[in-house]
Short mmCIF file of C-alpha atoms and ligand atoms in Angstrom, two decimals:
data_model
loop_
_atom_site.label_atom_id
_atom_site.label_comp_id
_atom_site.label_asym_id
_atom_site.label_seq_id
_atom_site.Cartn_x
_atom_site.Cartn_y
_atom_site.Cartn_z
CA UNK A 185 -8.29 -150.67 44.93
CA UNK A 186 -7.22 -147.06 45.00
CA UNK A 187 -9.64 -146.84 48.21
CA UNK A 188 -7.27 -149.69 49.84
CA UNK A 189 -4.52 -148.01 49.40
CA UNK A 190 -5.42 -145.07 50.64
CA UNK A 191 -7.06 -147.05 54.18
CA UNK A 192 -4.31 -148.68 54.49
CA UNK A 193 -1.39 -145.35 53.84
CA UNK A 194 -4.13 -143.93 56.74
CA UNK A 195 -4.24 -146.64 59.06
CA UNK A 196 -0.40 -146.60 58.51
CA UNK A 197 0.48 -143.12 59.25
CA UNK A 198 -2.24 -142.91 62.06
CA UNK A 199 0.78 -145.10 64.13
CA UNK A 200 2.82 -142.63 63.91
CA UNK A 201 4.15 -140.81 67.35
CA UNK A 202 3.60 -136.78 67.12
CA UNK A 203 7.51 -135.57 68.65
CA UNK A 204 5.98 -132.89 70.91
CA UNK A 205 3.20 -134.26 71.86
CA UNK A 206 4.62 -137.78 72.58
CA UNK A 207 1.28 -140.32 71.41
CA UNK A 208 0.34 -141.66 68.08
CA UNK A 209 -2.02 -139.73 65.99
CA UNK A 210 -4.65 -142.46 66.78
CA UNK A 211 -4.51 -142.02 70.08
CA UNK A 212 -4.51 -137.84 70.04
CA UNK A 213 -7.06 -138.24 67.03
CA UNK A 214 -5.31 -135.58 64.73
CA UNK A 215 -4.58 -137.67 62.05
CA UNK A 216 -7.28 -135.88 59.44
CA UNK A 217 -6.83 -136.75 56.16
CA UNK A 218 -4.24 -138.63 53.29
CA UNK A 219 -4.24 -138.50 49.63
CA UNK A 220 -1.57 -140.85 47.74
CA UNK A 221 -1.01 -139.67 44.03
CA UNK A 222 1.63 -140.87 42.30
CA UNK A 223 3.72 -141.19 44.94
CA UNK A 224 3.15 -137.97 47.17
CA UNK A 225 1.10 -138.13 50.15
CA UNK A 226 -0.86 -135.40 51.24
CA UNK A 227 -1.31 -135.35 54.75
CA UNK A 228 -3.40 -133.31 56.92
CA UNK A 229 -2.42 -133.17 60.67
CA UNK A 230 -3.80 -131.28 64.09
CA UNK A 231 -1.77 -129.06 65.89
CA UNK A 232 -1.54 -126.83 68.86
CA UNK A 233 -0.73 -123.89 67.32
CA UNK A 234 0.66 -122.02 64.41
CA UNK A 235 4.32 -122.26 66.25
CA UNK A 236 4.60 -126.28 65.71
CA UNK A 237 8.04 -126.89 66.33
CA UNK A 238 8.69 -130.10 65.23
CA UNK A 239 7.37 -129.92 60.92
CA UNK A 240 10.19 -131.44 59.43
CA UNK A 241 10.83 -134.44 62.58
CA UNK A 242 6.72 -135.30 61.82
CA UNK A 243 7.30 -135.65 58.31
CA UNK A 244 10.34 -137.45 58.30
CA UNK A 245 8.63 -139.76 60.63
CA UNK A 246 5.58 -139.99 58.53
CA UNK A 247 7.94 -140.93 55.40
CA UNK A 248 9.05 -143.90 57.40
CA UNK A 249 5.67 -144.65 58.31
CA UNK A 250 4.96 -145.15 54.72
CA UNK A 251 5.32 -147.65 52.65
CA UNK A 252 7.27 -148.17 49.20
CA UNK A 253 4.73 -146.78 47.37
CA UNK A 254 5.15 -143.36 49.05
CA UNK A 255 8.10 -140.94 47.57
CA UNK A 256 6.93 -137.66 49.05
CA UNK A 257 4.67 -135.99 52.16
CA UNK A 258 3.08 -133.01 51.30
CA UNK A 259 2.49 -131.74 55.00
CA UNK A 260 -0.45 -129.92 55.94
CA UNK A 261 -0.85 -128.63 59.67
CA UNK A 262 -4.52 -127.28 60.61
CA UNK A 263 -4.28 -125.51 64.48
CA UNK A 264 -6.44 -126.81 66.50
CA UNK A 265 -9.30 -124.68 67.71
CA UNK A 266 -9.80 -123.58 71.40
CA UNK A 267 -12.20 -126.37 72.16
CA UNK A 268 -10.14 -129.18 70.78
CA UNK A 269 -6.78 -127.92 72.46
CA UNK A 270 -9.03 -128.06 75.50
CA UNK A 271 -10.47 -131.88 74.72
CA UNK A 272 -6.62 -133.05 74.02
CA UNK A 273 -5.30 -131.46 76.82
CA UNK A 274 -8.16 -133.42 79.02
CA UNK A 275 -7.74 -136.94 77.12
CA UNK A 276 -3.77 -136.72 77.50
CA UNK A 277 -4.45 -135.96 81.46
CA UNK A 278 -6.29 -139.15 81.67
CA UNK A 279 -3.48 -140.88 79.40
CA UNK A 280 -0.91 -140.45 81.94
CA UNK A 281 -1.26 -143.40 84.48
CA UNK A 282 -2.90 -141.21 87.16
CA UNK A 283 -3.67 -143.25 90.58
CA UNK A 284 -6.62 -142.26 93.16
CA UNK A 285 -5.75 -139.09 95.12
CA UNK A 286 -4.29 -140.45 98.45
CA UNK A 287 -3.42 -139.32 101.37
CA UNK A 288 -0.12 -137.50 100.38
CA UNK A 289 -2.47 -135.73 97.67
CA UNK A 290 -4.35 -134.57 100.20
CA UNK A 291 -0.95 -133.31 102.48
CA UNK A 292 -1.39 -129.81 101.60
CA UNK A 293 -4.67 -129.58 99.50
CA UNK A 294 -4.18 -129.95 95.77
CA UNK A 295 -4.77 -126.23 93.80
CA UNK A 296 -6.32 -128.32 90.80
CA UNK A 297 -8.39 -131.36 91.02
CA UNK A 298 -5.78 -133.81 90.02
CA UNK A 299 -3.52 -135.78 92.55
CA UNK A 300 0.18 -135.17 92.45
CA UNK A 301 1.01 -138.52 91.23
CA UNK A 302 4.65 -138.61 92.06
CA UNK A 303 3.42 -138.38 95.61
CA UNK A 304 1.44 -141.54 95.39
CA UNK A 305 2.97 -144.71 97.01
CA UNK A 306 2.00 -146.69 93.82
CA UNK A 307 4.36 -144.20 92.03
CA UNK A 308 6.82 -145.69 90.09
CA UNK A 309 8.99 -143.26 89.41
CA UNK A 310 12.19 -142.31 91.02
CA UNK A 311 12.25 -138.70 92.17
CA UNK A 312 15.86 -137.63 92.81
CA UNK A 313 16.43 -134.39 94.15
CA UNK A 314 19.48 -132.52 92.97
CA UNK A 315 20.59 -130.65 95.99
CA UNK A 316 23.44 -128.51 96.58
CA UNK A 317 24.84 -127.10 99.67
CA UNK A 318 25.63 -123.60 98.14
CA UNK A 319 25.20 -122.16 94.30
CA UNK A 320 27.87 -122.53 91.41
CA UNK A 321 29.21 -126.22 92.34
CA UNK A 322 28.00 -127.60 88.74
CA UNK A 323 24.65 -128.87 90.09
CA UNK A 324 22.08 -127.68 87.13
CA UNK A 325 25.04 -129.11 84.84
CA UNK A 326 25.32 -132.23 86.66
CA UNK A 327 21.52 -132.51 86.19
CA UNK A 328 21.27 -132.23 82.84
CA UNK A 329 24.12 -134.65 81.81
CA UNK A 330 22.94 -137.06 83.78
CA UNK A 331 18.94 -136.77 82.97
CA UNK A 332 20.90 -137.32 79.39
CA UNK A 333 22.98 -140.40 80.36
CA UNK A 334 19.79 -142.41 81.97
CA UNK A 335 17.59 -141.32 78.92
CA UNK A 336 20.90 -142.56 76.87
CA UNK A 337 20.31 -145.61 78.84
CA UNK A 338 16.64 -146.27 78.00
CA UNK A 339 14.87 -145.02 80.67
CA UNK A 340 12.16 -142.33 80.32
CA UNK A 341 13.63 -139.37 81.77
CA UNK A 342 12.07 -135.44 83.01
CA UNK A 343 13.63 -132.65 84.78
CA UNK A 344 12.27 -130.29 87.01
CA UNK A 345 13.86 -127.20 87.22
CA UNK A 346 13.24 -125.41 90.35
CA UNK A 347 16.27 -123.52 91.39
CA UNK A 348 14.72 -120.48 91.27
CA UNK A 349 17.88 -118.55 91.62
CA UNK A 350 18.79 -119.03 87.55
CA UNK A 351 17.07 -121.31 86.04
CA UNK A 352 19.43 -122.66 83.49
CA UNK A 353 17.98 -126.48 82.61
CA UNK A 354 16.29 -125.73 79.64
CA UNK A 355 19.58 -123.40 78.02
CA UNK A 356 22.06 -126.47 79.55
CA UNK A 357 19.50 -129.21 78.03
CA UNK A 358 19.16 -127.09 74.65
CA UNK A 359 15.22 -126.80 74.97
CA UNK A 360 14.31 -125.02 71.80
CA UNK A 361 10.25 -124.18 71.88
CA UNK A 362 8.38 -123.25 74.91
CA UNK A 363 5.62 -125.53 76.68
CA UNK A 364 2.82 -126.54 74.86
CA UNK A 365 -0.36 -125.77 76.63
CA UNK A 366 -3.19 -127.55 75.79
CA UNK A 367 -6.32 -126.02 78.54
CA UNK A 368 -5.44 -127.05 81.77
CA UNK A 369 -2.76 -129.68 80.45
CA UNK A 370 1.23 -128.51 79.85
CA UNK A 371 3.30 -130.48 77.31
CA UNK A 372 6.96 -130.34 78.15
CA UNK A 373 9.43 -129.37 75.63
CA UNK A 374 11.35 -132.01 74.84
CA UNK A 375 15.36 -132.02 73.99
CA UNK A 376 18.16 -135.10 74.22
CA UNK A 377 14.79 -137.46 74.98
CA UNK A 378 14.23 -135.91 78.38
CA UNK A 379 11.59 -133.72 79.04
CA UNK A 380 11.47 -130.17 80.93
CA UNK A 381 9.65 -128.21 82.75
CA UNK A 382 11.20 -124.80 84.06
CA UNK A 383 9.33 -122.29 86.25
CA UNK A 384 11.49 -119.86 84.13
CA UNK A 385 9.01 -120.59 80.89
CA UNK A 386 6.66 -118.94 83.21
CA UNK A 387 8.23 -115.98 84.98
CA UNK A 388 11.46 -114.61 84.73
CA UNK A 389 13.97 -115.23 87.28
CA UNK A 390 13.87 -111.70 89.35
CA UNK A 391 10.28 -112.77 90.15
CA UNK A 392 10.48 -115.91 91.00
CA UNK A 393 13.30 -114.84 93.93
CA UNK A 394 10.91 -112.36 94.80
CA UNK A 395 8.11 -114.99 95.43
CA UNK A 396 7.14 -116.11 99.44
CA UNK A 397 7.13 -120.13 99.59
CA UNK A 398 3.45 -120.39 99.44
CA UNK A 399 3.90 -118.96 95.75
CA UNK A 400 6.36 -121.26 94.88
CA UNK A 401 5.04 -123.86 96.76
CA UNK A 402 2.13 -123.98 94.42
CA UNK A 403 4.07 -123.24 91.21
CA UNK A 404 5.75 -126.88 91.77
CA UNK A 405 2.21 -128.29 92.65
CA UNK A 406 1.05 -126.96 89.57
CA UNK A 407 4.03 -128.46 87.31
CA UNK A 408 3.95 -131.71 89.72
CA UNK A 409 0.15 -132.27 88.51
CA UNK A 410 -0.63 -130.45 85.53
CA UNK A 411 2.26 -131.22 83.25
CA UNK A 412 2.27 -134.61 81.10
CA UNK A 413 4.78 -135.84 82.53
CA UNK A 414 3.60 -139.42 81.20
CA UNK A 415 5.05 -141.50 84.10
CA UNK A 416 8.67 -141.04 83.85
CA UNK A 417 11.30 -143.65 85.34
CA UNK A 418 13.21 -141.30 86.77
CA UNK A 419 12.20 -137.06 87.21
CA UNK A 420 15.36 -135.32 88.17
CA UNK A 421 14.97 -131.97 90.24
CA UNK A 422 17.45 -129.29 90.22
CA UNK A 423 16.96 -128.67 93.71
CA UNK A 424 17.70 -124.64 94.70
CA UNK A 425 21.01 -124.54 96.54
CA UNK A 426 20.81 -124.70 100.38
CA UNK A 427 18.64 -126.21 102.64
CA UNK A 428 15.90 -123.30 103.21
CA UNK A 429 12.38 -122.54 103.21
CA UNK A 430 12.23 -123.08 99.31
CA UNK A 431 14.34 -126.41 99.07
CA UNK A 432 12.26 -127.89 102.28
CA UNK A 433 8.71 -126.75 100.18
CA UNK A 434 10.09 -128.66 97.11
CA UNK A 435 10.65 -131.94 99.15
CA UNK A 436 7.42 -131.46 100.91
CA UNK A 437 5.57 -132.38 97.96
CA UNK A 438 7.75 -135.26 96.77
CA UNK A 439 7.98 -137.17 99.62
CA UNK A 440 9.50 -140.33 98.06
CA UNK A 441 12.66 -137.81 96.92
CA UNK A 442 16.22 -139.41 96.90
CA UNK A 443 18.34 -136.69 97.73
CA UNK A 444 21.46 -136.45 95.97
CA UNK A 445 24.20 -133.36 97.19
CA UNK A 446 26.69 -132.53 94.72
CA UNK A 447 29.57 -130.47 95.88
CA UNK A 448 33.17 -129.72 95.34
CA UNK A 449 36.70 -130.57 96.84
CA UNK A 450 36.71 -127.61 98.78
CA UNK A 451 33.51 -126.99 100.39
CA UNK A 452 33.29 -127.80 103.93
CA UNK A 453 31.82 -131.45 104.34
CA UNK A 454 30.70 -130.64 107.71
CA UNK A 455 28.62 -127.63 106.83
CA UNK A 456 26.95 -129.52 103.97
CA UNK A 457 26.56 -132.42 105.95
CA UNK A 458 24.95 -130.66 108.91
CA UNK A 459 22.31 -128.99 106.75
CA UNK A 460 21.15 -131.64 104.19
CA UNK A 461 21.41 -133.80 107.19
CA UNK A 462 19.03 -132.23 108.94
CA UNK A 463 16.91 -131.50 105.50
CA UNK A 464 16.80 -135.01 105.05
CA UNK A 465 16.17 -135.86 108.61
CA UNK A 466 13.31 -133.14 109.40
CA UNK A 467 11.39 -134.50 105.83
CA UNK A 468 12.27 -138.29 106.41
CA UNK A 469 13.95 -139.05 103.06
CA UNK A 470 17.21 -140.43 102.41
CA UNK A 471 20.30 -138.92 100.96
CA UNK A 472 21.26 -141.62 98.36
CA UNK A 473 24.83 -140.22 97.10
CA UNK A 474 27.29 -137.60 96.99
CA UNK A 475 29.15 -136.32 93.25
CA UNK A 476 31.86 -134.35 93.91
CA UNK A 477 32.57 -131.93 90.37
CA UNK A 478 35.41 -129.99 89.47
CA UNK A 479 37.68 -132.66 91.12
CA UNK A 480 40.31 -132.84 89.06
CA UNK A 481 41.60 -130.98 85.77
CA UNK A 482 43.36 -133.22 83.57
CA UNK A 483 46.67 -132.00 81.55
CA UNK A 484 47.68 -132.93 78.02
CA UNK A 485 50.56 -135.33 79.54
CA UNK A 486 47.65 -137.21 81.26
CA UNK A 487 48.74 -135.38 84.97
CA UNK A 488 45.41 -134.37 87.40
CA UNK A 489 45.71 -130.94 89.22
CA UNK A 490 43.33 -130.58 91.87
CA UNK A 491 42.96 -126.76 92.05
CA UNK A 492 39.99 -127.09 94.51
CA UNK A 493 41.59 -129.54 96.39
CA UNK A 494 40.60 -133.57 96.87
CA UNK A 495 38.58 -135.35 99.27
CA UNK A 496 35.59 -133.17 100.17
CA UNK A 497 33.05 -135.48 98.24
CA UNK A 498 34.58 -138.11 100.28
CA UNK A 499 34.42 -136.48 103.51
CA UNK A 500 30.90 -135.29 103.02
CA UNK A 501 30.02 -138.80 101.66
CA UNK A 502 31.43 -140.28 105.12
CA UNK A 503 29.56 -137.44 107.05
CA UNK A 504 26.46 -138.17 105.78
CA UNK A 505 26.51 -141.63 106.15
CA UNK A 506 26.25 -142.65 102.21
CA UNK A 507 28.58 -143.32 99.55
CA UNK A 508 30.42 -141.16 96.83
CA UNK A 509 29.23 -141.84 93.49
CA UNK A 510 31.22 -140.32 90.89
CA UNK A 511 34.31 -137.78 90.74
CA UNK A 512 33.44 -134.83 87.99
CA UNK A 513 36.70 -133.77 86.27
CA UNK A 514 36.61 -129.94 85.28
CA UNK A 515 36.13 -130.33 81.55
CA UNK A 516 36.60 -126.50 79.60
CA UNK A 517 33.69 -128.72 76.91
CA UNK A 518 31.35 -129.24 79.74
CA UNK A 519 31.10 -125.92 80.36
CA UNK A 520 30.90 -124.65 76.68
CA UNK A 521 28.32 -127.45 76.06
CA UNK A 522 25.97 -126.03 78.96
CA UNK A 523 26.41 -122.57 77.50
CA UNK A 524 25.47 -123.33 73.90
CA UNK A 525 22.82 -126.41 75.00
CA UNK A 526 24.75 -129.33 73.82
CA UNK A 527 25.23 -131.21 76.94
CA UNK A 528 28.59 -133.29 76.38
CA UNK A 529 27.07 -136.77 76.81
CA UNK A 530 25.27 -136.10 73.77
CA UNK A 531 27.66 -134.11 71.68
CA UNK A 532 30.52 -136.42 72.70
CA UNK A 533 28.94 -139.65 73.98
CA UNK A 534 32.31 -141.88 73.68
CA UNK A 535 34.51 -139.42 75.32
CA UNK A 536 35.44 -139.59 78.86
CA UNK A 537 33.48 -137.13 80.50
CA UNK A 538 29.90 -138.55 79.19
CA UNK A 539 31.62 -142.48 80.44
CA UNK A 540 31.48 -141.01 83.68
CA UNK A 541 28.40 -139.81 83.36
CA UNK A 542 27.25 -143.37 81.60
CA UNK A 543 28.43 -144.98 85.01
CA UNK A 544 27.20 -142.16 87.52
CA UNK A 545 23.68 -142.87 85.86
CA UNK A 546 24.11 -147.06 85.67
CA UNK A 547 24.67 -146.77 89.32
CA UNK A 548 21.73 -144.57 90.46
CA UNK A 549 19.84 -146.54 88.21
CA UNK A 550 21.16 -149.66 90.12
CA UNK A 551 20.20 -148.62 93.50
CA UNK A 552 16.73 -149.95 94.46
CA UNK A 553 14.27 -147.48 94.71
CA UNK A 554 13.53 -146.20 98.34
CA UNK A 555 10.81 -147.85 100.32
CA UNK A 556 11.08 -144.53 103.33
CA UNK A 557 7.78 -142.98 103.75
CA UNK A 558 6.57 -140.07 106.30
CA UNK A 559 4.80 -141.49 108.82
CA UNK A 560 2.24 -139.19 108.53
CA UNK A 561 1.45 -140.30 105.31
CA UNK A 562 0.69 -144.14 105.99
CA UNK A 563 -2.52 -145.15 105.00
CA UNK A 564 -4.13 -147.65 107.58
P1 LIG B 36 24.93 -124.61 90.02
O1 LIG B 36 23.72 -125.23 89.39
O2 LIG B 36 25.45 -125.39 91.18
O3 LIG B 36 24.74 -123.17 90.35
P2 LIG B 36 26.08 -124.73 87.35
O4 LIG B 36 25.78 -126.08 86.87
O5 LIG B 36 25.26 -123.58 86.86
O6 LIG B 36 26.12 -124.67 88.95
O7 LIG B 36 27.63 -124.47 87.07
C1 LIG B 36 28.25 -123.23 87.32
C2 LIG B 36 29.24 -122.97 86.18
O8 LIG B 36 30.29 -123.93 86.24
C3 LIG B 36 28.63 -123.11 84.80
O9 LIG B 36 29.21 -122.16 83.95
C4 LIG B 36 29.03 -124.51 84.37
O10 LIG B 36 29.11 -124.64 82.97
C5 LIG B 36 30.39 -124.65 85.02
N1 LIG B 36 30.71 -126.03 85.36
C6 LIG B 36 30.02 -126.87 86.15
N2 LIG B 36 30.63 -128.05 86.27
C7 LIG B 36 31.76 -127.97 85.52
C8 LIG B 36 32.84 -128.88 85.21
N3 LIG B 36 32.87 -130.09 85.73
N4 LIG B 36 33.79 -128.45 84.36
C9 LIG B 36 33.78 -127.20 83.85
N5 LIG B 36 32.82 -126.31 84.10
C10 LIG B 36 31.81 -126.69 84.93
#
């Protein structure tokens, strides 16, 4: 009987999905050991490391997990050795719905073995590419609060932050733990349900300037393959500002990237247009949408002042040939929520700032996803 029990507390718990490492104990096979007495469980769990950062989520999860005749979890984490970070890492690789290496895995010769499988036609998730004409127009914010609205929404979410000149995702998103790596295998952090990876883990951000594209070129190859991504719907990249070497090596390897420009009142539509025209023309991938931020700052009496003037996001919408998505009010709490890491479509999900965000995301989500490939990359 008391066998039973215990089988069946096991069997239960064993369902249980580990928060950082996003599978069920079955499947990642670190589920050890439970003992019920009178009421307290002791469980033994595999982890990474020493450093696991989500102790009380697990066991709050496992208490769920359990039935009636569980009161208490007694938690006890064991870190994995070398070998079996290694063996986890490998298994979770294979987890992630990888497809044959194609040609585009082949464009400009993979570092690792693994295909870049956002670059495979069978792909199903939507890459949308962040882009800004200059720095400082609210892009990494816009970024964030959107990745937040479509995971909000349902949808599985990542970001990839590759705006190498500050990268501020992982502050903005309120990351709190570094990646997990597992041998050859990186485990995003996770924060608001969306997952991120940020060159700036890695190296800080005076290096990264200093780095040629080739260097860069394969630091996004390496996060493009090597990180469990697990398939996202949608992986948002904060795009570096402009339209040079750095922003056309991102692209290169994602070539089914929906470009989307955010800029402000003020900045000259024709200069933006020209350039991520003729980004999006030289790498054959659509721009999909303009946001205009800071476009108007409301006043207690309900009055909008436009301090950076109205209309750009229009203009630059017209220029480009696509539409304009969503008007960004300057909000003092978006700001302060990208400083402290509380995006405001989580802190303040009814309020009207994250509603516009709510929409902004409904009608990205709404738009089919693109069917333009390189030519180049056709397989016959
Ligand atoms: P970029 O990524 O284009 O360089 P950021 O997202 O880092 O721009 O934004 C620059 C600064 O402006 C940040 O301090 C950010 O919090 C603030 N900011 C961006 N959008 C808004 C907005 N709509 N209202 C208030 N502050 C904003």
């Amino acid at each position: 009987m008391k066998r039973s029990v215990d089988q069946a507390l096991f069997a239960a718990l064993n369902e249980v999905v580990d928060p950082v490492l996003f599978h069920s104990l079955r499947t990642l096979g670190t589920l050890r050991e439970t003992k019920l007495r009178r009421g307290v469980a002791e469980v033994h769990i595999g982890v990474p490391g020493p450093d696991y950062p989500a102790e009380s989520e697990l066991r709050r999860r496992l208490l769920a997990a359990s039935g009636e005749e569980v009161s208490e979890i007694v938690l006890n984490l064991v870190d994995l050795t070398e070998d079996e970070r290694s063996a986890l890492g490998a298994k979770l690789a294979e987890s992630t719905p990888m497809t044959a290496p194609s040609a585009a895995g082949r464009d400009h010769g993979p570092t690792t073995e693994r295909p870049n499988p956002f670059a495979d036609r069978s792909s199903a998730t939507r890459v949308l590419a962040i882009s800004s004409g200059k720095g400082g127009v609210g892009k990494s914010s816009i970024t964030v609060n959107l990745a937040v609205a479509l995971a909000q929404a349902g949808h599985s979410v990542g970001i990839l932050d590759a705006d190498i000149y500050g990268f501020s995702v992982p502050g903005m998103l309120g990351v709190r733990y570094l990646p997990i790596v597992l041998g050859t295998t990186i485990i995003p952090p996770v924060a608001q349900g969306v997952r991120c990876i940020s060159i700036g883990f890695f190296v800080d951000e005076e290096q990264a300037i200093a780095w040629r594209g080739p260097m860069l070129h394969r630091a996004i190859e390496q996060f493009l393959v090597d990180v469990h991504w697990g398939a996202p719907e949608f992986l948002l990249i904060d795009m570096p500002p402009g339209t040079g070497d750095i922003a056309l090596s991102v692209v290169q390897q994602l070539p089914r990237s929906e470009i989307y420009v955010v800029t402000t009142p003020q900045d000259s539509a024709e200069r933006v247009a020209k350039r991520m025209g003729s980004l999006a023309k030289q790498m054959k991938i659509p721009v999909r949408g303009v946001i205009e931020n800071m476009s108007y700052l409301e006043t207690p009496d309900g009055s909008r002042l436009t301090p950076f003037g109205e209309g750009g996001g229009q203009r630059l919408a017209n220029a480009l040939g696509t539409e304009l998505l969503a008007t960004i009010p300057l909000v003092e709490q978006l700001r302060i929520g990208s400083d402290e890491g509380a995006p405001i479509v989580a802190s303040d999900p009814e309020g009207a700032t994250a509603l516009i965000f709510a929409a902004l995301a409904h009608r990205i989500a709404g738009l089919a996803p693109t069917r333009i490939f390189r030519k180049e990359l056709t397989l016959s």
